[in-house]
Tab-separated table of C-alpha atoms and ligand atoms in Angstrom:
chain	number	residue	atom	x	y	z
A	1414	MET	CA	72.207	125.140	95.912
A	1415	THR	CA	74.736	127.342	96.197
A	1416	LYS	CA	78.448	125.666	96.646
A	1417	VAL	CA	79.508	124.397	99.502
A	1418	LYS	CA	82.435	123.411	101.558
A	1419	ILE	CA	84.046	122.107	103.985
A	1420	THR	CA	85.061	124.715	106.554
A	1421	ASN	CA	87.331	122.421	109.498
A	1422	VAL	CA	88.195	118.539	109.993
A	1423	ARG	CA	89.439	118.198	112.924
A	1424	THR	CA	89.959	114.557	114.745
A	1425	ALA	CA	89.292	113.194	118.891
A	1426	VAL	CA	91.580	109.791	119.732
A	1427	VAL	CA	90.051	107.268	122.473
A	1428	GLU	CA	92.337	105.343	124.482
A	1429	ALA	CA	90.460	102.062	123.879
A	1430	ASN	CA	92.216	98.463	123.562
A	1431	PHE	CA	93.954	100.598	120.520
A	1432	ASP	CA	93.183	103.820	119.726
A	1433	TRP	CA	90.006	105.047	118.615
A	1434	THR	CA	90.686	108.081	115.946
A	1435	LEU	CA	87.419	109.871	115.393
A	1436	VAL	CA	87.074	112.137	112.029
A	1437	ARG	CA	84.550	115.076	112.223
A	1438	VAL	CA	84.174	117.015	108.805
A	1439	GLU	CA	82.220	120.495	109.278
A	1440	THR	CA	81.267	122.106	106.433
A	1441	ASP	CA	79.292	126.160	105.693
A	1442	PHE	CA	76.187	124.173	105.341
A	1443	GLY	CA	75.466	123.362	109.073
A	1444	LEU	CA	76.171	119.274	108.544
A	1445	THR	CA	79.616	117.415	109.933
A	1446	GLY	CA	80.389	114.163	108.987
A	1447	LEU	CA	81.331	111.487	111.018
A	1448	GLY	CA	84.563	108.825	110.495
A	1449	GLU	CA	87.071	106.862	112.269
A	1450	ALA	CA	90.414	106.003	111.069
A	1451	PHE	CA	92.896	102.810	111.645
A	1452	PHE	CA	95.804	104.081	114.381
A	1453	ALA	CA	98.600	104.624	113.236
A	1454	PRO	CA	101.595	106.627	114.445
A	1455	GLY	CA	100.877	110.296	114.414
A	1456	LEU	CA	98.268	109.269	112.154
A	1457	THR	CA	96.022	113.089	113.484
A	1458	ALA	CA	99.010	115.055	111.962
A	1459	THR	CA	98.315	113.656	108.689
A	1460	ILE	CA	94.726	113.732	108.908
A	1461	HIS	CA	95.087	117.786	110.048
A	1462	SER	CA	97.139	117.928	107.190
A	1463	LEU	CA	94.433	116.755	104.658
A	1464	GLY	CA	91.985	118.711	106.665
A	1465	GLU	CA	93.601	122.062	105.488
A	1466	PHE	CA	94.079	120.782	102.033
A	1467	LEU	CA	90.112	120.236	101.912
A	1468	LYS	CA	89.213	123.597	102.790
A	1469	GLY	CA	87.282	125.250	100.763
A	1470	LYS	CA	86.730	122.771	98.734
A	1471	ASP	CA	83.004	120.536	97.793
A	1472	PRO	CA	82.256	118.030	100.705
A	1473	LEU	CA	79.593	116.783	98.709
A	1474	GLN	CA	82.182	115.024	95.469
A	1475	VAL	CA	83.107	112.382	97.509
A	1476	GLU	CA	84.849	110.269	95.541
A	1477	PRO	CA	86.784	113.001	93.423
A	1478	LEU	CA	87.499	114.241	96.560
A	1479	VAL	CA	89.327	110.732	97.566
A	1480	ARG	CA	91.595	110.827	93.686
A	1481	ASN	CA	92.905	113.905	95.141
A	1482	MET	CA	93.455	113.100	98.667
A	1483	PHE	CA	95.774	110.483	97.273
A	1484	ALA	CA	97.308	112.387	94.504
A	1485	ALA	CA	98.260	115.373	96.830
A	1486	ALA	CA	99.591	112.720	99.232
A	1487	SER	CA	101.152	110.243	96.522
A	1488	ALA	CA	104.751	111.475	97.529
A	1489	ALA	CA	104.232	109.022	101.014
A	1490	GLY	CA	103.975	106.162	99.306
A	1491	GLY	CA	100.672	103.751	98.085
A	1492	ALA	CA	99.968	102.279	101.541
A	1493	GLY	CA	100.251	103.414	105.395
A	1494	GLN	CA	99.205	106.044	107.027
A	1495	VAL	CA	97.972	107.968	104.368
A	1496	PHE	CA	95.477	104.996	103.788
A	1497	HIS	CA	94.046	105.482	107.294
A	1498	ALA	CA	93.612	109.179	107.155
A	1499	VAL	CA	91.791	108.965	103.793
A	1500	THR	CA	89.864	106.591	105.381
A	1501	GLY	CA	88.485	108.413	108.254
A	1502	ILE	CA	87.820	111.212	106.157
A	1503	GLU	CA	85.914	109.284	103.448
A	1504	THR	CA	83.745	107.855	105.625
A	1505	ALA	CA	82.836	111.563	107.071
A	1506	LEU	CA	82.189	112.799	103.758
A	1507	TRP	CA	79.920	110.178	102.660
A	1508	ASP	CA	78.220	111.023	106.032
A	1509	ILE	CA	77.780	114.824	104.815
A	1510	LEU	CA	76.484	113.603	101.487
A	1511	GLY	CA	73.592	110.761	102.860
A	1512	GLN	CA	72.404	113.267	105.443
A	1513	HIS	CA	72.543	115.632	102.626
A	1514	LEU	CA	69.985	113.635	100.265
A	1515	GLY	CA	68.413	111.934	103.604
A	1516	ALA	CA	69.853	108.462	103.048
A	1517	PRO	CA	71.000	106.065	104.360
A	1518	LEU	CA	75.359	105.297	103.622
A	1519	TRP	CA	74.149	101.498	101.692
A	1520	LYS	CA	71.168	103.629	99.552
A	1521	LEU	CA	73.978	105.626	98.074
A	1522	TRP	CA	75.845	102.154	96.988
A	1523	GLY	CA	72.791	101.003	95.236
A	1524	GLY	CA	71.153	98.591	97.664
A	1525	LYS	CA	71.525	96.948	101.011
A	1526	TYR	CA	71.473	92.319	100.543
A	1527	ARG	CA	70.671	92.248	104.114
A	1528	ASP	CA	68.926	93.843	106.590
A	1529	LYS	CA	71.321	92.474	109.366
A	1530	VAL	CA	75.463	92.098	109.449
A	1531	ARG	CA	76.476	88.964	111.044
A	1532	ILE	CA	79.543	89.903	113.618
A	1533	TYR	CA	81.891	87.744	114.469
A	1534	ALA	CA	83.680	87.970	118.110
A	1535	ASP	CA	87.570	88.317	118.402
A	1536	CYS	CA	87.765	86.326	121.886
A	1537	HIS	CA	92.020	87.237	121.812
A	1538	GLY	CA	93.472	84.670	124.116
A	1539	GLY	CA	91.347	83.603	127.146
A	1540	ASP	CA	91.635	86.111	130.034
A	1541	ALA	CA	93.626	88.447	128.826
A	1542	LEU	CA	92.960	91.973	128.497
A	1543	GLU	CA	95.332	94.233	126.374
A	1544	SER	CA	95.698	97.618	125.168
A	1545	LEU	CA	97.949	98.658	123.221
A	1546	ASP	CA	98.896	101.892	121.733
A	1547	ALA	CA	99.541	102.834	118.186
A	1548	LEU	CA	103.630	101.081	118.556
A	1549	LEU	CA	101.243	98.466	119.455
A	1550	GLN	CA	103.292	98.447	123.310
A	1551	PRO	CA	101.117	97.095	125.939
A	1552	ARG	CA	99.313	99.800	128.335
A	1553	HIS	CA	96.581	100.147	131.311
A	1554	PRO	CA	93.782	102.645	131.041
A	1555	ASP	CA	92.297	103.295	134.473
A	1556	TRP	CA	89.617	101.032	132.438
A	1557	ASP	CA	91.428	98.431	132.523
A	1558	GLN	CA	91.726	96.580	136.131
A	1559	SER	CA	92.737	93.464	134.662
A	1560	HIS	CA	96.831	94.224	135.071
A	1561	SER	CA	97.649	91.321	132.230
A	1562	GLN	CA	101.464	91.452	132.356
A	1563	TRP	CA	102.321	90.179	128.920
A	1564	ASN	CA	104.498	92.359	126.859
A	1565	PRO	CA	104.962	90.621	123.523
A	1566	SER	CA	108.671	91.795	123.411
A	1567	ALA	CA	110.017	91.080	126.864
A	1568	GLY	CA	108.885	87.641	125.961
A	1569	SER	CA	108.326	86.477	129.304
A	1570	HIS	CA	105.995	83.421	129.889
A	1571	SER	CA	105.368	83.451	133.865
A	1572	GLU	CA	102.948	80.812	135.037
A	1573	ARG	CA	100.185	83.590	135.851
A	1574	ILE	CA	100.375	85.123	132.075
A	1575	LEU	CA	100.223	81.273	131.113
A	1576	GLU	CA	96.938	80.802	132.967
A	1577	GLU	CA	95.663	83.182	130.673
A	1578	TYR	CA	96.473	81.655	128.065
A	1579	SER	CA	95.469	77.971	129.382
A	1580	PRO	CA	93.042	76.185	127.501
A	1581	LYS	CA	90.409	76.080	130.163
A	1582	ALA	CA	91.075	79.795	129.693
A	1583	TYR	CA	89.820	79.848	126.487
A	1584	ALA	CA	86.863	77.117	126.880
A	1585	ASP	CA	85.392	79.880	129.253
A	1586	LYS	CA	86.016	82.671	127.099
A	1587	ALA	CA	84.051	80.955	124.176
A	1588	GLN	CA	81.474	79.981	126.567
A	1589	ARG	CA	80.750	83.324	127.967
A	1590	MET	CA	81.098	84.613	123.576
A	1591	ALA	CA	78.287	82.178	122.403
A	1592	GLU	CA	76.017	82.909	125.528
A	1593	GLN	CA	75.762	86.601	124.656
A	1594	GLY	CA	74.999	85.504	120.643
A	1595	PHE	CA	78.109	84.942	118.662
A	1596	THR	CA	77.938	82.317	116.104
A	1597	ILE	CA	81.556	83.182	115.010
A	1598	LEU	CA	83.997	82.882	117.514
A	1599	LYS	CA	87.956	84.041	117.052
A	1600	PHE	CA	91.081	83.246	118.976
A	1601	ASP	CA	94.794	83.988	119.010
A	1602	LEU	CA	96.976	80.694	118.507
A	1603	ASP	CA	100.339	83.361	118.530
A	1604	VAL	CA	100.279	83.173	122.208
A	1605	PRO	CA	102.252	82.980	125.258
A	1606	ASN	CA	102.881	78.590	125.549
A	1607	PRO	CA	105.714	76.948	127.081
A	1608	TYR	CA	107.728	75.330	124.180
A	1609	THR	CA	108.179	78.564	122.028
A	1610	VAL	CA	112.169	77.967	121.483
A	1611	ASP	CA	112.821	81.094	119.505
A	1612	GLY	CA	110.698	83.978	119.121
A	1613	TYR	CA	111.951	85.024	115.734
A	1614	ASN	CA	112.630	81.992	113.503
A	1615	ARG	CA	108.562	81.580	112.486
A	1616	SER	CA	109.648	77.556	113.828
A	1617	LEU	CA	106.873	75.582	115.925
A	1618	GLY	CA	107.960	72.645	117.071
A	1619	ARG	CA	105.696	69.692	117.463
A	1620	GLN	CA	104.861	70.172	121.209
A	1621	GLU	CA	103.834	73.951	120.606
A	1622	ILE	CA	101.796	72.876	117.837
A	1623	GLU	CA	100.046	70.010	120.298
A	1624	TYR	CA	99.403	72.861	122.663
A	1625	LEU	CA	98.358	75.203	120.372
A	1626	ALA	CA	95.572	72.789	118.346
A	1627	GLY	CA	94.910	72.001	122.353
A	1628	LEU	CA	93.502	75.271	122.644
A	1629	MET	CA	91.316	75.207	119.909
A	1630	ALA	CA	90.177	71.921	121.380
A	1631	ALA	CA	88.651	72.992	124.314
A	1632	VAL	CA	87.083	75.765	122.650
A	1633	ARG	CA	85.228	73.567	120.454
A	1634	GLU	CA	84.443	70.994	123.537
A	1635	ALA	CA	83.192	74.328	125.137
A	1636	VAL	CA	80.604	75.574	122.596
A	1637	GLY	CA	79.759	72.254	120.666
A	1638	PRO	CA	79.343	72.088	116.985
A	1639	LYS	CA	77.414	74.845	115.896
A	1640	VAL	CA	79.237	77.345	116.700
A	1641	GLU	CA	81.906	78.638	114.275
A	1642	LEU	CA	85.740	79.388	115.240
A	1643	ALA	CA	88.732	81.014	113.738
A	1644	ALA	CA	92.126	81.228	114.363
A	1645	ASP	CA	94.367	84.299	114.333
A	1646	CYS	CA	98.218	83.819	113.883
A	1647	HIS	CA	98.930	87.189	113.546
A	1648	TRP	CA	102.205	86.465	110.727
A	1649	LYS	CA	104.543	84.894	113.394
A	1650	PHE	CA	104.870	81.136	111.676
A	1651	ALA	CA	106.748	79.807	108.446
A	1652	PRO	CA	104.506	77.892	105.257
A	1653	ASP	CA	105.416	74.571	106.229
A	1654	ASP	CA	104.788	75.187	109.890
A	1655	SER	CA	101.718	76.661	109.783
A	1656	ILE	CA	100.415	73.890	107.077
A	1657	HIS	CA	101.438	71.305	110.030
A	1658	LEU	CA	99.408	73.651	112.669
A	1659	ALA	CA	96.230	73.616	109.925
A	1660	GLU	CA	96.857	69.747	109.796
A	1661	ALA	CA	96.843	69.199	113.818
A	1662	LEU	CA	93.835	72.267	113.611
A	1663	GLN	CA	91.750	69.518	111.404
A	1664	PRO	CA	89.441	67.724	113.898
A	1665	TYR	CA	87.826	71.253	115.076
A	1666	ARG	CA	86.673	72.117	111.643
A	1667	LEU	CA	87.706	76.075	111.777
A	1668	LEU	CA	85.999	78.164	109.544
A	1669	TRP	CA	89.326	79.738	109.161
A	1670	LEU	CA	93.036	80.207	109.979
A	1671	GLU	CA	94.226	84.111	109.486
A	1672	ASP	CA	97.538	85.091	108.865
A	1673	PRO	CA	99.518	82.459	109.663
A	1674	ILE	CA	102.656	83.814	107.810
A	1675	PRO	CA	103.882	87.057	107.112
A	1676	PRO	CA	101.528	89.108	104.658
A	1677	ASP	CA	103.800	90.772	102.440
A	1678	ASN	CA	104.731	87.154	100.208
A	1679	MET	CA	101.456	86.514	97.543
A	1680	ASP	CA	103.424	83.366	96.340
A	1681	ALA	CA	104.337	82.142	99.998
A	1682	LEU	CA	100.677	82.663	101.223
A	1683	LYS	CA	99.131	80.725	98.174
A	1684	PHE	CA	101.856	77.478	98.828
A	1685	VAL	CA	100.020	77.972	102.366
A	1686	ARG	CA	96.519	78.376	100.704
A	1687	ASP	CA	97.086	75.658	98.954
A	1688	HIS	CA	97.850	72.966	100.679
A	1689	SER	CA	95.904	73.744	104.035
A	1690	PRO	CA	93.058	71.644	105.116
A	1691	VAL	CA	91.641	74.765	106.444
A	1692	PRO	CA	90.381	78.162	104.988
A	1693	ILE	CA	93.185	79.991	104.945
A	1694	LEU	CA	92.094	84.694	105.491
A	1695	SER	CA	94.748	87.125	105.297
A	1696	GLY	CA	94.010	90.897	104.002
A	1697	GLU	CA	94.033	93.186	107.357
A	1698	ASN	CA	97.640	94.476	106.103
A	1699	LEU	CA	96.842	95.805	102.510
A	1700	TYR	CA	95.829	98.906	100.834
A	1701	GLY	CA	93.772	99.951	97.832
A	1702	ARG	CA	92.604	97.600	94.864
A	1703	GLN	CA	95.929	97.105	93.832
A	1704	GLY	CA	97.332	95.707	97.050
A	1705	PHE	CA	94.402	93.121	96.602
A	1706	ARG	CA	94.880	92.624	93.057
A	1707	GLN	CA	97.874	89.824	93.255
A	1708	MET	CA	95.794	88.653	96.373
A	1709	ILE	CA	92.319	87.786	94.765
A	1710	GLU	CA	94.016	87.145	91.600
A	1711	GLN	CA	96.400	83.818	92.734
A	1712	GLN	CA	93.519	82.826	94.916
A	1713	ALA	CA	96.267	83.429	97.338
A	1714	VAL	CA	93.440	82.865	100.422
A	1715	ALA	CA	90.220	81.417	100.634
A	1716	ILE	CA	88.464	84.468	102.257
A	1717	VAL	CA	89.534	87.974	102.086
A	1718	ALA	CA	89.776	90.902	104.917
A	1719	PRO	CA	90.405	94.330	103.684
A	1720	ASP	CA	89.895	97.001	107.026
A	1721	LEU	CA	87.421	98.802	106.011
A	1722	GLN	CA	89.052	102.200	108.393
A	1723	LYS	CA	91.859	100.996	106.597
A	1724	VAL	CA	91.748	100.024	102.795
A	1725	GLY	CA	91.610	103.478	101.025
A	1726	GLY	CA	87.694	104.047	101.726
A	1727	LEU	CA	84.721	102.733	102.064
A	1728	SER	CA	84.183	102.767	98.406
A	1729	GLU	CA	87.375	100.743	98.105
A	1730	GLY	CA	86.018	97.962	100.347
A	1731	LEU	CA	83.253	97.766	98.116
A	1732	ARG	CA	85.614	97.240	95.222
A	1733	ILE	CA	87.444	94.932	96.572
A	1734	ALA	CA	84.807	92.821	97.334
A	1735	GLU	CA	83.452	93.124	93.984
A	1736	LEU	CA	87.257	91.976	92.739
A	1737	ALA	CA	86.908	89.062	95.149
A	1738	ASP	CA	83.068	87.926	94.355
A	1739	LEU	CA	84.615	87.289	90.467
A	1740	TYR	CA	86.789	84.620	92.104
A	1741	TYR	CA	83.828	83.825	94.106
A	1742	MET	CA	85.674	84.710	97.507
A	1743	PRO	CA	83.926	85.701	100.570
A	1744	ILE	CA	84.703	88.898	102.202
A	1745	ALA	CA	85.306	88.888	106.508
A	1746	PRO	CA	86.457	92.721	107.183
A	1747	HIS	CA	88.730	93.068	109.671
A	1748	ASN	CA	87.414	95.613	112.323
A	1749	ILE	CA	89.173	96.671	115.621
A	1750	SER	CA	87.108	100.086	116.021
A	1751	SER	CA	84.585	101.927	118.034
A	1752	PRO	CA	80.899	101.646	117.369
A	1753	VAL	CA	81.882	104.454	114.869
A	1754	GLY	CA	83.703	102.867	111.965
A	1755	THR	CA	81.550	100.053	113.195
A	1756	LEU	CA	78.991	100.973	111.683
A	1757	ALA	CA	80.840	102.838	108.539
A	1758	SER	CA	81.651	98.601	108.171
A	1759	VAL	CA	78.502	97.307	108.779
A	1760	HIS	CA	76.953	99.820	105.359
A	1761	ALA	CA	79.874	98.446	103.329
A	1762	CYS	CA	79.522	94.902	104.697
A	1763	ALA	CA	75.520	95.158	104.011
A	1764	CYS	CA	76.312	96.269	100.150
A	1765	MET	CA	78.944	93.469	99.591
A	1766	PRO	CA	77.343	89.856	97.690
A	1767	ASN	CA	80.030	87.588	99.006
A	1768	PHE	CA	79.972	88.865	102.774
A	1769	LEU	CA	80.635	86.490	105.348
A	1770	ALA	CA	81.360	87.986	108.727
A	1771	LEU	CA	82.155	91.458	109.948
A	1772	GLU	CA	84.965	91.223	113.308
A	1773	TRP	CA	84.136	93.113	116.558
A	1774	HIS	CA	87.056	93.214	118.861
A	1775	ALA	CA	86.052	95.537	121.922
A	1776	SER	CA	84.151	93.165	124.424
A	1777	GLU	CA	86.335	93.860	127.093
A	1778	VAL	CA	85.982	97.750	126.521
A	1779	PRO	CA	83.436	98.827	128.960
A	1780	PHE	CA	82.247	101.590	127.506
A	1781	TRP	CA	81.658	100.095	124.301
A	1782	GLY	CA	78.030	100.872	124.545
A	1783	GLU	CA	78.421	104.234	125.726
A	1784	MET	CA	79.850	105.362	122.643
A	1785	LEU	CA	77.257	106.238	120.651
A	1786	THR	CA	73.144	107.516	121.848
A	1787	GLU	CA	72.352	104.692	118.991
A	1788	GLY	CA	73.590	102.241	122.387
A	1789	SER	CA	75.753	99.008	121.645
A	1790	LEU	CA	74.101	98.477	118.391
A	1791	ILE	CA	75.523	94.415	118.576
A	1792	LYS	CA	71.967	92.493	119.520
A	1793	ASN	CA	72.366	88.102	118.983
A	1794	GLY	CA	75.975	88.587	117.234
A	1795	SER	CA	74.306	90.377	114.712
A	1796	ILE	CA	73.963	94.281	114.184
A	1797	GLU	CA	71.064	95.873	112.724
A	1798	VAL	CA	71.514	97.912	109.501
A	1799	PRO	CA	70.498	101.568	109.619
A	1800	ASN	CA	67.848	103.743	108.025
A	1801	ARG	CA	69.048	107.177	109.975
A	1802	PRO	CA	70.515	109.088	106.779
A	1803	GLY	CA	74.368	109.225	106.507
A	1804	LEU	CA	76.140	106.986	108.849
A	1805	GLY	CA	73.803	107.013	111.821
A	1806	ALA	CA	76.012	107.626	114.108
A	1807	THR	CA	75.414	109.599	117.203
A	1808	LEU	CA	78.330	110.557	119.536
A	1809	ASN	CA	78.019	111.187	123.298
A	1810	GLU	CA	80.917	113.607	123.525
A	1811	GLU	CA	81.017	113.369	127.081
A	1812	VAL	CA	82.544	109.239	127.066
A	1813	VAL	CA	84.579	110.576	124.439
A	1814	ARG	CA	85.500	113.279	126.625
A	1815	ARG	CA	86.021	110.937	129.420
A	1816	TYR	CA	88.551	108.526	127.559
A	1817	ALA	CA	90.168	110.767	125.392
A	1818	LYS	CA	93.847	110.008	124.729
A	1819	SER	CA	95.410	112.393	127.040
A	1820	GLY	CA	97.455	115.127	124.512
A	1821	GLU	CA	95.025	114.877	121.280
A	1822	PRO	CA	92.217	117.564	120.897
A	1823	VAL	CA	88.881	116.492	121.297
A	1824	PHE	CA	87.469	117.786	118.305
A	1825	ALA	CA	89.693	121.103	118.927
B	2344	MG	MG1	94.201	89.398	112.833
């Protein structure tokens, strides 16, 4: 075969609960690859810049191209949106290589440990529904009829908002999701409540801890002992306050407590992990093997959660899983992506021996099941690992256009 070339890298952004940023790599030999990158302000401009850098290069040289992209963008630092951009492109390159060789991605990585990947449902908080822009500001796309009024930066706690985050709302949501067949449910605990005193000092008073634990008590009562539960704190609390919260949550036997403290101090995280009666999970803000090295070597968490649309590539995710496996730590990847990124994560999760569960964050997005001709993917709380060549995702472009973010090109 004569040398093949990348001819273009294009993007489309779907305005869903987050900006679903799709990447298409085009070649001069009839194949195109599809990937997805975790949102960031200005992300598509970075992807297009890397696309110019890739033009004329051999798309089948996936790993060398990833190294070359990181080297070219090294002045932008070892974290952040360059990682998001490279990750989205890397998935699309694997998709091209897989199609070229007639093999699904998991075969390129040496085989799969399972035929189905267990999915856990992120239930957010009760009845509340969020669509957030790239700076995490609430927005209301046409498809979102909920008109939830919580603006995290405004800190307003109207009665309507407290209803959306009430124990009853949590219990109802848990029941709905368990009925769909999910066996792990995750809820937010950094939510509006009547007892927050200060939005900055990371403290949790006794009443607030009781209120938050009561939310999980309502969930446990609604779903019974057979469904696993987890809770996410989005880096909100101080170390000792987090431990007190974990102690209050202990009776509900959570699978994990996620990101109780800010993500960037491994000594503090290890302190929490060592004193928490609930297993601690973190990792969605870290980049690359080097970003995870200290967390894993110090065993600062019980469960490692890289985001496979952000971490530096699907194969980087596999290497991080391998490092975690040195300490017998399970992997539960973070995932807020569209069906495209989710399917990419499914291939990687199938190849991780220490895989626990993959997140699904789009239960309230009404067009989730329409974006791929392969349908909604999720059946009874799991996704079958595809056998189609490459990624195995066929976009319904009409749906992408219908929900496209204004001002962004659609693969143009
Ligand atoms: Mg999280």
